[in-house]
mmCIF file of C-alpha atoms in Angstrom:
data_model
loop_
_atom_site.group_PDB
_atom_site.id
_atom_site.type_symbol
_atom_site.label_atom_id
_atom_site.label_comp_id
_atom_site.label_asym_id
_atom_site.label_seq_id
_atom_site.Cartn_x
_atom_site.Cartn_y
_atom_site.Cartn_z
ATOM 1 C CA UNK A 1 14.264 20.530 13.308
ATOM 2 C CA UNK A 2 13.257 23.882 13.036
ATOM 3 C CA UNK A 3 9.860 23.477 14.973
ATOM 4 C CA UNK A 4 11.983 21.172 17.315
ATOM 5 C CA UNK A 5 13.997 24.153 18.079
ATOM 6 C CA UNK A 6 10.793 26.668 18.591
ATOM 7 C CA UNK A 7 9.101 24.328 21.025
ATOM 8 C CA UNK A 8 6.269 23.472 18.605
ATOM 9 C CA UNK A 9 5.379 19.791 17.283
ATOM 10 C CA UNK A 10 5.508 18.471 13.600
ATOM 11 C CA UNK A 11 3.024 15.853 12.030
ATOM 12 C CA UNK A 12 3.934 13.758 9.166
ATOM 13 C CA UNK A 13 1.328 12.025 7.042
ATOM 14 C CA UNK A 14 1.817 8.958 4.911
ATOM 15 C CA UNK A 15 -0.628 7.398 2.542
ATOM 16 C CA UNK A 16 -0.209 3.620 3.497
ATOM 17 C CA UNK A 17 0.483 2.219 6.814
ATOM 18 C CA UNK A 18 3.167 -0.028 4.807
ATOM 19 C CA UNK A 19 4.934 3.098 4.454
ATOM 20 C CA UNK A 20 4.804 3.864 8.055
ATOM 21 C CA UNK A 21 8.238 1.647 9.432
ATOM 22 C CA UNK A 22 10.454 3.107 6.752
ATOM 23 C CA UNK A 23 9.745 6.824 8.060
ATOM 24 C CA UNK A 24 9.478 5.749 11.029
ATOM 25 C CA UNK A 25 13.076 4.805 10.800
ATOM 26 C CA UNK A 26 14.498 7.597 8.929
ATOM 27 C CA UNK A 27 13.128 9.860 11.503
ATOM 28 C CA UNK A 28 14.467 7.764 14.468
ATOM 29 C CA UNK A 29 17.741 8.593 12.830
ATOM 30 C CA UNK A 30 17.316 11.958 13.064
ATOM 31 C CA UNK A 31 15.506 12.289 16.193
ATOM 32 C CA UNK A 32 15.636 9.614 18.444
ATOM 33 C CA UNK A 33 13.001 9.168 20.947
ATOM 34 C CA UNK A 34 11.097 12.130 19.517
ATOM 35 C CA UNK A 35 8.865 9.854 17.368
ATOM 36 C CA UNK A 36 5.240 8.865 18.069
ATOM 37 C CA UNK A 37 3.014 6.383 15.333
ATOM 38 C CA UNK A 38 -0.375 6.543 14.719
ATOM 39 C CA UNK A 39 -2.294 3.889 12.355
ATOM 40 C CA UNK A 40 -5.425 1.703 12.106
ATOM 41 C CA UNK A 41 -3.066 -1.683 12.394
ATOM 42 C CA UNK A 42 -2.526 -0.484 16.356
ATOM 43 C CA UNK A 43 -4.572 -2.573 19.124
ATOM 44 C CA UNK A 44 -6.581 -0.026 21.116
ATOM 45 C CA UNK A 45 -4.476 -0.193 23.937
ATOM 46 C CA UNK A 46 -1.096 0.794 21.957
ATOM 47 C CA UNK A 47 -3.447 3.293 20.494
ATOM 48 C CA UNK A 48 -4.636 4.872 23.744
ATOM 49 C CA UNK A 49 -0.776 5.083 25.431
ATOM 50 C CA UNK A 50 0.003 6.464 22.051
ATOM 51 C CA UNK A 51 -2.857 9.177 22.061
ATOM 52 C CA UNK A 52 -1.934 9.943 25.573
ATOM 53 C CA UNK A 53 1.871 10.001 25.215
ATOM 54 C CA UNK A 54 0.991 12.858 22.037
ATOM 55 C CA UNK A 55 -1.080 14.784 24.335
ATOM 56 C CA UNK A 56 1.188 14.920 27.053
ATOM 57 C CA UNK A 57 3.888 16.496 24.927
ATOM 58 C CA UNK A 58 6.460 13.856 25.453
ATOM 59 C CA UNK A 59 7.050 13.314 21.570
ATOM 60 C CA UNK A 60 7.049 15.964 19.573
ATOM 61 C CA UNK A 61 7.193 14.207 15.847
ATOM 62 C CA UNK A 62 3.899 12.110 14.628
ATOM 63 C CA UNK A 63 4.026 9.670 12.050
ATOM 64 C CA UNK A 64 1.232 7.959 10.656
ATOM 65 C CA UNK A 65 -1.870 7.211 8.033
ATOM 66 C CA UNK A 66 -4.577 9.735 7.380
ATOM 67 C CA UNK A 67 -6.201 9.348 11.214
ATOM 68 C CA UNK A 68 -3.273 11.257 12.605
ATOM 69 C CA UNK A 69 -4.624 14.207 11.328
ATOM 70 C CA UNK A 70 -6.891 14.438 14.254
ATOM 71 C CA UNK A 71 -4.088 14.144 16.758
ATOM 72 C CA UNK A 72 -3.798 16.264 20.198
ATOM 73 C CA UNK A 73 -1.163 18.239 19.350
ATOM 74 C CA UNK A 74 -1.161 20.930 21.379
ATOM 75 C CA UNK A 75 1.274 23.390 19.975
ATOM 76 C CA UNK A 76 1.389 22.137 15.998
ATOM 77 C CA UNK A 77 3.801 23.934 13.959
ATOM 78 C CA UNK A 78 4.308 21.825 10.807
ATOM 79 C CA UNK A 79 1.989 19.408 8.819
ATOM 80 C CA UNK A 80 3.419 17.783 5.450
ATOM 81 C CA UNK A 81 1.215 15.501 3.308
ATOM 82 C CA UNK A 82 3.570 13.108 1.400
ATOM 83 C CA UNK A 83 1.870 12.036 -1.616
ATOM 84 C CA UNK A 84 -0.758 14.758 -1.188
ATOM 85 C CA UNK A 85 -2.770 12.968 -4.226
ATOM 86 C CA UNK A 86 -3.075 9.831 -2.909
ATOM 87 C CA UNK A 87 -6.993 8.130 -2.603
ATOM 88 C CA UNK A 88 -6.569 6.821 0.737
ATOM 89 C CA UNK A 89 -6.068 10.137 2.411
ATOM 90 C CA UNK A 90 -10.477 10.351 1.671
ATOM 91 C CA UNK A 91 -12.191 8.054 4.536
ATOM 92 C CA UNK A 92 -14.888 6.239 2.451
ATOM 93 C CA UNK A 93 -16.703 4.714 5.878
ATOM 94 C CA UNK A 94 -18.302 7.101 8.253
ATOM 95 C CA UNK A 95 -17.210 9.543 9.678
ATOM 96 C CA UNK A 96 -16.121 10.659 5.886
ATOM 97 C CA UNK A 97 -13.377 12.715 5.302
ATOM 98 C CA UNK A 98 -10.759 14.326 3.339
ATOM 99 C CA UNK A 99 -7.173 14.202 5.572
ATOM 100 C CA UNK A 100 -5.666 16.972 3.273
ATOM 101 C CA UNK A 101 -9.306 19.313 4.272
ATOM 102 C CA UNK A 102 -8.777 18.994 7.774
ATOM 103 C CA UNK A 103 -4.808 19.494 7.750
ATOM 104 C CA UNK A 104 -5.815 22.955 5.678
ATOM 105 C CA UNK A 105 -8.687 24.105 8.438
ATOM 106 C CA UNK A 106 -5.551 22.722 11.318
ATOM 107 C CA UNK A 107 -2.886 24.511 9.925
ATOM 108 C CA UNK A 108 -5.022 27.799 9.309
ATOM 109 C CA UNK A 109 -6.815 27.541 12.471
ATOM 110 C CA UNK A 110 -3.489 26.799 15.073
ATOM 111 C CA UNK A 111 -0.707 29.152 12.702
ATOM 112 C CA UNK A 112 1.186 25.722 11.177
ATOM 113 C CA UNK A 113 3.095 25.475 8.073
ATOM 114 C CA UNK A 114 1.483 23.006 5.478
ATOM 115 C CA UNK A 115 3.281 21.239 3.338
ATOM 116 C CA UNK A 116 1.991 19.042 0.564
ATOM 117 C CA UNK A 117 4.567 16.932 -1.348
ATOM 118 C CA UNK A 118 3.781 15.098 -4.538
ATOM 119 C CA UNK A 119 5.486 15.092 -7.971
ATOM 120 C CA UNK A 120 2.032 14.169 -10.127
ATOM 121 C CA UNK A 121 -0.137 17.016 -7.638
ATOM 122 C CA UNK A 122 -3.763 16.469 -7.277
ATOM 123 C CA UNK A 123 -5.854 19.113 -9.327
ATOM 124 C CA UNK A 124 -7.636 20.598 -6.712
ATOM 125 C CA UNK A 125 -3.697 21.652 -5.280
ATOM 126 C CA UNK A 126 -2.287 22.548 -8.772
ATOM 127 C CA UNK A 127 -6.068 24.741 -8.865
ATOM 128 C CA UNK A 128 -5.186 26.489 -5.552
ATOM 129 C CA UNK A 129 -1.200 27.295 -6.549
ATOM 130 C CA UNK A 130 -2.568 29.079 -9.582
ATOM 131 C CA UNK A 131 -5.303 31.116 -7.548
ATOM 132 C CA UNK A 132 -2.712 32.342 -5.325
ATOM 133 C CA UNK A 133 -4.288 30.433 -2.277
ATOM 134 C CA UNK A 134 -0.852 28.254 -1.991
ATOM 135 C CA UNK A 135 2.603 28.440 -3.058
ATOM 136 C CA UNK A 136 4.556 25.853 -5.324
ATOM 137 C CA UNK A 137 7.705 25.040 -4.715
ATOM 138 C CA UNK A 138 9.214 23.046 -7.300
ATOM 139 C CA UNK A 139 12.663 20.402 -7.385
ATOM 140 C CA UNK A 140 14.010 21.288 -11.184
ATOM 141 C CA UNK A 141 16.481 18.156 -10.782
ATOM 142 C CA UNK A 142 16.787 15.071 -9.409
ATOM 143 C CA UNK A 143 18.349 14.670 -5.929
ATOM 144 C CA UNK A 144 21.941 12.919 -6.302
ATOM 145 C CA UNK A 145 22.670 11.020 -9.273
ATOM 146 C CA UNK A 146 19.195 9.436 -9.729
ATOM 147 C CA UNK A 147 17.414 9.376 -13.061
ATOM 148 C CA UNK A 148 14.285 8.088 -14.729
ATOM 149 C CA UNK A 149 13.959 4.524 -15.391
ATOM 150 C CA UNK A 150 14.100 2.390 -18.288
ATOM 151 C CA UNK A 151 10.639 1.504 -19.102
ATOM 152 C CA UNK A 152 9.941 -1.538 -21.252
ATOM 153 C CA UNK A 153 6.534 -2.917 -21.799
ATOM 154 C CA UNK A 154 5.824 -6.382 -22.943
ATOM 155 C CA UNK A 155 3.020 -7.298 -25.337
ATOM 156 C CA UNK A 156 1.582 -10.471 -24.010
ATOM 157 C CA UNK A 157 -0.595 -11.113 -26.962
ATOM 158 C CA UNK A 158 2.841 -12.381 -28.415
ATOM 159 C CA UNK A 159 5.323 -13.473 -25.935
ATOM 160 C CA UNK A 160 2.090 -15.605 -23.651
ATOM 161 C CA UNK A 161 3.666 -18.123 -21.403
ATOM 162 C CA UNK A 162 1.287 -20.781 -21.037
ATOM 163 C CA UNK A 163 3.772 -21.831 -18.038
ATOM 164 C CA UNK A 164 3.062 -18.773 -15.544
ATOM 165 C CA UNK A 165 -0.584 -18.570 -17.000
ATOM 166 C CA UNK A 166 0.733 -15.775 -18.458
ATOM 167 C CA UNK A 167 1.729 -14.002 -15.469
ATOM 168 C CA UNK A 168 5.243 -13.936 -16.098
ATOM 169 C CA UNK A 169 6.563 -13.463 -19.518
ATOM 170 C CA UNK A 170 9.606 -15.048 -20.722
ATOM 171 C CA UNK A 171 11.905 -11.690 -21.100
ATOM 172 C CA UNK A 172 10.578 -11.125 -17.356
ATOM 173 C CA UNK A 173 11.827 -14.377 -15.910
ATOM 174 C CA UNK A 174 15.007 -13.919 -17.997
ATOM 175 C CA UNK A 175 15.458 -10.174 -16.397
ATOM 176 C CA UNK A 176 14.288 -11.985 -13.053
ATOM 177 C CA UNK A 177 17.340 -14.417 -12.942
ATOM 178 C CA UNK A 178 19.660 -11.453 -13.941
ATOM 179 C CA UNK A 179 18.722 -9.849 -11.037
ATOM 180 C CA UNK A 180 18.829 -12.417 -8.720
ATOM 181 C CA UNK A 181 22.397 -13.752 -10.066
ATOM 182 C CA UNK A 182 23.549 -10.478 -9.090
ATOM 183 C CA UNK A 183 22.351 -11.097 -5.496
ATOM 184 C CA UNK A 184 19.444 -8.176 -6.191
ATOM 185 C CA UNK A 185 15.856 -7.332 -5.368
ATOM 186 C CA UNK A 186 13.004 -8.222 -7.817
ATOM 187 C CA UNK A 187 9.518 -6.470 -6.930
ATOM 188 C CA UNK A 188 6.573 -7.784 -8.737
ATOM 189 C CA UNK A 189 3.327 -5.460 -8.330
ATOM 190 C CA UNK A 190 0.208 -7.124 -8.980
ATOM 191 C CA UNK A 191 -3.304 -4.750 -7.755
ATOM 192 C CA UNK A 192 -5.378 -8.076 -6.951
ATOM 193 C CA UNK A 193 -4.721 -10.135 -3.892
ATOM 194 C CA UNK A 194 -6.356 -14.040 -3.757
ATOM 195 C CA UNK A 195 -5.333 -17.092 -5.691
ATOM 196 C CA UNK A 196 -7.881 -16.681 -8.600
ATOM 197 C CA UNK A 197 -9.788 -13.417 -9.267
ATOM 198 C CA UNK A 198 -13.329 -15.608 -10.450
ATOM 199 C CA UNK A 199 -15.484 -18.647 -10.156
ATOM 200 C CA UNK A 200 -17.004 -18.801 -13.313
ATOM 201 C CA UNK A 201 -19.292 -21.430 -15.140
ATOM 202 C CA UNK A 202 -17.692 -22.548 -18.486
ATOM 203 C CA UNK A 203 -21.332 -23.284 -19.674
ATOM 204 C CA UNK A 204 -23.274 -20.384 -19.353
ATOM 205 C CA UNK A 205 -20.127 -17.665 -18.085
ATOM 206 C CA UNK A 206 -22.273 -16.588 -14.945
ATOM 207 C CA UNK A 207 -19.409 -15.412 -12.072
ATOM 208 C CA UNK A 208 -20.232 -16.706 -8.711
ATOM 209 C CA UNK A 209 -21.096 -13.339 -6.860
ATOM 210 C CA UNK A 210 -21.555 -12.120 -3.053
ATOM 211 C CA UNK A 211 -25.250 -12.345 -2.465
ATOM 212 C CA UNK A 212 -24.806 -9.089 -0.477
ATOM 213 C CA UNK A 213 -22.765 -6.616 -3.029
ATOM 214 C CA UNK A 214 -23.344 -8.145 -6.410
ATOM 215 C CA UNK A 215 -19.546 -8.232 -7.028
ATOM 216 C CA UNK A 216 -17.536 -11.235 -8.173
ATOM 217 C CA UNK A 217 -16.100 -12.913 -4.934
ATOM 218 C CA UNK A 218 -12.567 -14.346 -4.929
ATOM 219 C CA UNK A 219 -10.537 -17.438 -4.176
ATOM 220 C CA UNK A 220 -8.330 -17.741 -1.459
ATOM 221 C CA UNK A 221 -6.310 -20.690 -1.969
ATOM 222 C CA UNK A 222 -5.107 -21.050 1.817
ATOM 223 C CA UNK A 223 -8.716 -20.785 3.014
ATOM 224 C CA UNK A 224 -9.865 -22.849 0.184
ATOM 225 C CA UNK A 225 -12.838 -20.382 -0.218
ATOM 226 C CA UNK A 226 -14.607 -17.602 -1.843
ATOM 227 C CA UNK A 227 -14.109 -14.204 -0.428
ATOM 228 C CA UNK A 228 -15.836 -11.127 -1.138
ATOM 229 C CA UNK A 229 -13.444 -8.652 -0.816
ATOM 230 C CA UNK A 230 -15.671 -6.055 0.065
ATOM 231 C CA UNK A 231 -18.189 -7.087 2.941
ATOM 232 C CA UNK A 232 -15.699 -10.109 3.764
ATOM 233 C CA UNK A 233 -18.102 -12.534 3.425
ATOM 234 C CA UNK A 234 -16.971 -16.243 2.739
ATOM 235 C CA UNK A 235 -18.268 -19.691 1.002
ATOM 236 C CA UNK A 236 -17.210 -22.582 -0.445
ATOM 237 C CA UNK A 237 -16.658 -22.865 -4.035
ATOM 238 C CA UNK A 238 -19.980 -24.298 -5.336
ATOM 239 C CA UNK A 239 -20.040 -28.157 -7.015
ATOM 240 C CA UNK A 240 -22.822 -26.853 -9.594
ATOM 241 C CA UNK A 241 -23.083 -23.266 -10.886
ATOM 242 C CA UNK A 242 -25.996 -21.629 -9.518
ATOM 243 C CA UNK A 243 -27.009 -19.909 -12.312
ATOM 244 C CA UNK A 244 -27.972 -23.005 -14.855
ATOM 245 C CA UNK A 245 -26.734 -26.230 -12.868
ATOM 246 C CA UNK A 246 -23.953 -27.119 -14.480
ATOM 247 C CA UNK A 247 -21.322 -29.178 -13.065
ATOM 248 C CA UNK A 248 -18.067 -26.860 -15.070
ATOM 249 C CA UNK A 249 -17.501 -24.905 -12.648
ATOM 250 C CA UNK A 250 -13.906 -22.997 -12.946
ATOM 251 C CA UNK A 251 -11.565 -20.726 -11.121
ATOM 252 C CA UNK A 252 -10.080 -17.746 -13.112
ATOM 253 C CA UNK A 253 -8.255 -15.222 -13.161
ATOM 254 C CA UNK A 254 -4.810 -14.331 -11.013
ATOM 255 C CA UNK A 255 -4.303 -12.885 -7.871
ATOM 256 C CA UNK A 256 -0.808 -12.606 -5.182
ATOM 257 C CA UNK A 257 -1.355 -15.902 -3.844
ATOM 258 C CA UNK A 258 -1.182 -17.294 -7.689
ATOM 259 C CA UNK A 259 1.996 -15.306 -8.178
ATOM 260 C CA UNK A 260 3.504 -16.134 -5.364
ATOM 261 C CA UNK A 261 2.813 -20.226 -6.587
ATOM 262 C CA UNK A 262 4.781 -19.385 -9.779
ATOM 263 C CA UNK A 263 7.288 -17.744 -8.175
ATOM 264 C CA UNK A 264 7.946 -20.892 -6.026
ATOM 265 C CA UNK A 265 7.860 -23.140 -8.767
ATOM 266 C CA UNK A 266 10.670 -20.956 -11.103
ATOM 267 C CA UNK A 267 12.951 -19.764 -8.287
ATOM 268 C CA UNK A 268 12.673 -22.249 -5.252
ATOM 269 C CA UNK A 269 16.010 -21.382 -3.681
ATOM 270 C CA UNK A 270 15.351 -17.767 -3.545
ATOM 271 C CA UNK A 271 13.496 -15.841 -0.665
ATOM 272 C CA UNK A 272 9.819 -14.773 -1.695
ATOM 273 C CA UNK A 273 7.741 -12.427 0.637
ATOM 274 C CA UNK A 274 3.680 -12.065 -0.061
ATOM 275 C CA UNK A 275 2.783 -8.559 1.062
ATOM 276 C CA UNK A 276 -1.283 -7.783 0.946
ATOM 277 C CA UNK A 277 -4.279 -7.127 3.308
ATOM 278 C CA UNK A 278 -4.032 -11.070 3.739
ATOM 279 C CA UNK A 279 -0.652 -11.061 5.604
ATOM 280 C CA UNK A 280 -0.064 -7.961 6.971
ATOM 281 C CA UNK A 281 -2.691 -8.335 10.340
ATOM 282 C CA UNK A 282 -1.538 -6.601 13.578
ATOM 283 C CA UNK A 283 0.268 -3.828 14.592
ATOM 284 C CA UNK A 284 3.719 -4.689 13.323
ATOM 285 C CA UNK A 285 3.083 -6.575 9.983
ATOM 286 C CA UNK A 286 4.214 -4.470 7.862
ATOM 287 C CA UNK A 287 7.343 -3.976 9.503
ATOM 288 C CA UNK A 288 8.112 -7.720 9.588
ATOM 289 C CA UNK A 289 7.831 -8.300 6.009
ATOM 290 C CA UNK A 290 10.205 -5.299 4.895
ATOM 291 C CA UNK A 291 12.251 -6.374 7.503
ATOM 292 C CA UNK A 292 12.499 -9.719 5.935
ATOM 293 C CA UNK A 293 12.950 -8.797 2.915
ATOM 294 C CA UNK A 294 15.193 -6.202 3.147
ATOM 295 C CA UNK A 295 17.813 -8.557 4.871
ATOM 296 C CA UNK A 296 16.987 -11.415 2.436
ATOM 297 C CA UNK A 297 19.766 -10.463 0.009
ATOM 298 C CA UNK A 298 18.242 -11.472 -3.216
ATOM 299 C CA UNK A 299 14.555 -11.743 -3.166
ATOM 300 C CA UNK A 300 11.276 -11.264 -4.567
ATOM 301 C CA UNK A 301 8.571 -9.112 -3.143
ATOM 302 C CA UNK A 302 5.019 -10.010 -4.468
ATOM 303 C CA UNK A 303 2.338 -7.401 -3.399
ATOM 304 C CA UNK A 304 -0.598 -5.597 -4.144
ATOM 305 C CA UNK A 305 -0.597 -1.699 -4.085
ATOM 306 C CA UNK A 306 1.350 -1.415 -0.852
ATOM 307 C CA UNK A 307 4.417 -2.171 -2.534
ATOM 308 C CA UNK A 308 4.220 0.853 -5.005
ATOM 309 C CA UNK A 309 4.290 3.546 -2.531
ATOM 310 C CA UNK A 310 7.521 4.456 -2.316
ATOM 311 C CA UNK A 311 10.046 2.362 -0.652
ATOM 312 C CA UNK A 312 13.637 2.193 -0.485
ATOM 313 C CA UNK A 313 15.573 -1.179 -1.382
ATOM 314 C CA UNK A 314 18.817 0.069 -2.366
#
């Protein structure tokens, strides 16, 4: 509001385009109209009237993934970083770079205000606060009433339910129903998307592998193939392993697309939204799942690390 009110323009950086339609609303709130988004989900045409309408001055506030950094913001005032530690502000395909590095060289080269937010700081900030080079500011409490969860962890060595492949343990289904009796949320976070992780051979325990990368490819169960989930490369799951011949050939493992199964099966009246790279394609994905889910009433969102960045289900 303050750069608002000086004539200068403000860019706010998220790390996951998931998060983008949740500050994208908040801001609308507070500044209607004044809000321009900026992410690799856009077709190039939204992209372009995007760029342009940045350029031209006509909104002030940008919102979006680590691209945005390289914006045409003419008179830039204010850059924050939320979740300054996150990976995916590093570009790992060409041209490679480090979004927090060129907000640094932006703000010191066109006199903005940086502002990196994080409560577990990456070392090479914590490194600079304690050479002087930037300044911490620290939150000694808790906004509001809100306090640390209750964390309990449950050792499936002993409570293994055969049932969910051990996916779900029985104290989680119990806490599950709880939750969903009292017309709540449930959010399951599970870091692999696919139906089964590998295609193994019981024989001789070779994983079927992309001939390309050398990792182990996955199974989609919609697709009814192997993916690699790194050069994208597909193929159907093999009759005879082709390692040693054998015909026991078996899928293993757990991925979303497994979970979400399970979650079917136990709770088949209740709402379940998948949210991975596998469902959330075009510009507005994203949006439309939270959206969903957020006026399901009680539901369960499944996802992979999209899910753990932040959002707000009250």
């Amino acid at each position: 509001a303050q750069m608002l009110a000086q004539g200068r323009q403000a860019l706010m950086m998220v790390p996951e385009i998931a998060l983008t339609p949740q500050m994208v609303g908040q801001f609308e709130q507070r500044f209607p109209g004044d809000v321009a988004v900026m992410h690799s989900r856009l077709t190039p045409r939204q992209r372009y009237d995007c760029w342009e309408s940045i350029r031209l001055g006509r909104q002030p506030i940008v919102i979006g993934a680590r691209s945005a950094v390289f914006m045409p913001l003419a008179d830039l005032g204010l850059i924050m970083i939320d979740e300054e530690q996150e990976e995916s502000y590093q570009s790992d395909m060409s041209p490679r770079y480090q979004a927090a590095t060129i907000a640094r060289l932006r703000s010191r080269n066109e006199g903005a205000v940086l502002v990196l937010g994080s409560a577990t700081p990456s070392l090479e900030s914590y490194q600079r606060t304690e050479e002087g080079k930037s300044r911490m500011l620290s939150l000694q409490e808790r906004p509001g009433t809100a306090s640390l969860p209750e964390t309990h962890i449950v050792d499936l060595r002993r409570d293994w339910n055969s049932d969910t492949d051990g996916l779900l343990s029985l104290e989680l289904i119990q806490a599950m129903q709880e939750a969903l009796a009292r017309d709540e949320q449930v959010l399951l976070f599970l870091n692999r998307r696919g139906f089964a992780s590998t295609c193994l051979c019981k024989d001789c325990g070779e994983a079927v592998q992309c001939p390309s990368c050398a990792i182990g490819m996955t199974y989609h169960l919609q697709r009814n193939q192997l993916v690699c989930h790194y050069c994208g490369l597909t193929q159907n799951v093999p009759e005879h392993c082709p390692s040693c011949g054998d015909e026991h050939v078996i899928l293993y493992g757990a991925g979303t697309q497994k979970l979400e199964t399970i979650c079917e099966r136990l709770f088949p009246a209740v709402t379940i939204v998948r949210m991975d790279q596998d469902m959330t394609s075009g510009a507005y994905g994203h949006a439309k799942l939270l959206k969903r889910f957020r006026e399901a009433g009680a539901a369960i969102l499944i996802g992979t690390q999209m899910i753990a960045k932040g959002h707000d289900f009250p």
